[in-house]
mmCIF file of C-alpha atoms in Angstrom:
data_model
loop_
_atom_site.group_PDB
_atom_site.id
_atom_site.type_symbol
_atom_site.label_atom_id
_atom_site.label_comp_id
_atom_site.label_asym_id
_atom_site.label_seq_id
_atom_site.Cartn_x
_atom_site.Cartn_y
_atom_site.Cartn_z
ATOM 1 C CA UNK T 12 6.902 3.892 8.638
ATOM 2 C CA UNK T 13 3.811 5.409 8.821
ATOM 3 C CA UNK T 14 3.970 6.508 5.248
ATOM 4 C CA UNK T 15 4.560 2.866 3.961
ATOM 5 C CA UNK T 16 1.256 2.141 6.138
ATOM 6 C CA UNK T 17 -0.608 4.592 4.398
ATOM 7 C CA UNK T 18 0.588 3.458 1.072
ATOM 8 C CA UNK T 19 -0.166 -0.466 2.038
ATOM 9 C CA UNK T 20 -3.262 0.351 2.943
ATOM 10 C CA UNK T 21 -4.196 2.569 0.264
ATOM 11 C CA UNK T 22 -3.464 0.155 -2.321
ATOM 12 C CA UNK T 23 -5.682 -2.621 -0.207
ATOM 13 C CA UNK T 24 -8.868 0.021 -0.297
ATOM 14 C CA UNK T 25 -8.348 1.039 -3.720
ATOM 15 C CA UNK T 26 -7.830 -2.852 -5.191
ATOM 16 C CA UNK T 27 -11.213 -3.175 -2.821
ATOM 17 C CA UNK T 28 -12.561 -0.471 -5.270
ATOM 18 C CA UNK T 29 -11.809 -1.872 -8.028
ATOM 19 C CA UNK T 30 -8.892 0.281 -9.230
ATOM 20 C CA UNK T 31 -5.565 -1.161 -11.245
ATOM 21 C CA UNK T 32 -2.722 -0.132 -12.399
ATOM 22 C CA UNK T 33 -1.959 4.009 -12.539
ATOM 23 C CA UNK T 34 -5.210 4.107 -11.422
ATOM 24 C CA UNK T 35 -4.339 2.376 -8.014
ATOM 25 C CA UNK T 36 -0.912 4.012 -7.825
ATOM 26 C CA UNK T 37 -2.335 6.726 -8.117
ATOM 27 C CA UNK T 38 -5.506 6.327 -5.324
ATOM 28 C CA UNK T 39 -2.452 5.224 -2.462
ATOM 29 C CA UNK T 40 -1.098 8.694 -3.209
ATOM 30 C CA UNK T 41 -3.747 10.143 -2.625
ATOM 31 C CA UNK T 42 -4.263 8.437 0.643
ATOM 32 C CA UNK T 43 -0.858 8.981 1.725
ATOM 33 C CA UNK T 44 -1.282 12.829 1.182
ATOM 34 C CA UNK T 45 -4.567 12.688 2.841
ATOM 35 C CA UNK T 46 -2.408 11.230 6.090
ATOM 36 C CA UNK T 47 -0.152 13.447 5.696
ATOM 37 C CA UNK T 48 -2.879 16.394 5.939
ATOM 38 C CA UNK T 49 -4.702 15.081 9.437
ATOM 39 C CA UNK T 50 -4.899 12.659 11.996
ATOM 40 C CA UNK T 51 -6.566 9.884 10.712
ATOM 41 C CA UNK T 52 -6.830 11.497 7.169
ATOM 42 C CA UNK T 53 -6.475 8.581 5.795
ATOM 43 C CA UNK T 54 -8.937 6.344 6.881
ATOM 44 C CA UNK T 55 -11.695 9.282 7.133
ATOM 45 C CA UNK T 56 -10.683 9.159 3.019
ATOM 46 C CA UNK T 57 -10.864 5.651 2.735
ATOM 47 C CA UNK T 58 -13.858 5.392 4.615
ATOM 48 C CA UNK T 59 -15.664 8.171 2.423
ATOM 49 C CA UNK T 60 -14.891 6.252 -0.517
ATOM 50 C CA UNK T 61 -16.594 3.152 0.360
ATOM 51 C CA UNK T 62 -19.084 4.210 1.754
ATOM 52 C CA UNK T 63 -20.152 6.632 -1.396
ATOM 53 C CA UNK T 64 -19.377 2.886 -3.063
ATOM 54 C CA UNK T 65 -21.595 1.419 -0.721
ATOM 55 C CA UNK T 66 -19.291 -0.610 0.065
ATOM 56 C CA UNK T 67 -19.822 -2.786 3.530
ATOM 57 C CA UNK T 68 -17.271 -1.566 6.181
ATOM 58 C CA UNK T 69 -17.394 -1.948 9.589
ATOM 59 C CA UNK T 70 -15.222 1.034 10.751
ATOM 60 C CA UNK T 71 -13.378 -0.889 13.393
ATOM 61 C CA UNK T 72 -12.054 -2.868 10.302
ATOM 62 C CA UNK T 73 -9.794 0.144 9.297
ATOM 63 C CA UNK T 74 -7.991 0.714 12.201
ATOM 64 C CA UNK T 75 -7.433 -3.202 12.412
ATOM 65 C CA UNK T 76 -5.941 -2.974 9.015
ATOM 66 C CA UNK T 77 -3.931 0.112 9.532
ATOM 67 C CA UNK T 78 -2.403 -1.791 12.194
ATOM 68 C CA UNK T 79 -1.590 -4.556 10.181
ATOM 69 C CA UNK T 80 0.108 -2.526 7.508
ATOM 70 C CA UNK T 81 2.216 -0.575 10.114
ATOM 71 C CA UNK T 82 3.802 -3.536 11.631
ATOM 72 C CA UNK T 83 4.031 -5.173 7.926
ATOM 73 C CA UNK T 84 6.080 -1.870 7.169
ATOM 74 C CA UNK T 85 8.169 -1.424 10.674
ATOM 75 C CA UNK T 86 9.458 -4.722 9.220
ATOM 76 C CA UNK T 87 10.207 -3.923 6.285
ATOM 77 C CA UNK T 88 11.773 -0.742 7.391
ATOM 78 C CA UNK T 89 13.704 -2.802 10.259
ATOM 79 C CA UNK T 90 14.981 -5.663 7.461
ATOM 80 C CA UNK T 91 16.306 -3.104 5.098
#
C-alpha cells in the first residue's frame, strides 16, 4: 500500500512540476525508491524539488496528501 502511495503521490508532485509522460513515470520512481530508502524519503524528495522550483508548499500540505493517496490506495488494494 504504501508503495502505491508513494507512486500516487509522486506522479501528483511531478505533474505539479511540470513533467509528462516518461518523464513523469519516471520522477514517481524515483520517489518510490526514495521511500523505499528512509522514513519520509519521499516527501523530504518531493519537498527538495519544489522548493529548488520555488515552488509554494506549505510542508503540512505533504503529509495531508500522503494521507490522501494511502487511503486512495488501501482501496484500491482492498477492491482488487
Amino acid at each position: 500500500i504504501a508503495t502505491k502511495r508513494d507512486r500516487m503521490l509522486g506522479r501528483w508532485a511531478g505533474e505539479m512540476l511540470g513533467y509528462v509522460g516518461d518523464a513523469l513515470d519516471a520522477y514517481a520512481e524515483r520517489i518510490v525508491r526514495a521511500a523505499l530508502t528512509s522514513p519520509n524519503g519521499g516527501l523530504i524528495a518531493i519537498a527538495t524539488d519544489f522548493r529548488l522550483q520555488r515552488m509554494p508548499l506549505a510542508m503540512l500540505d505533504l503529509p495531508v496528501k500522503a494521507e490522501e493517496y494511502f487511503e486512495a490506495a488501501e482501496k484500491t488494494v482492498k477492491a482488487a
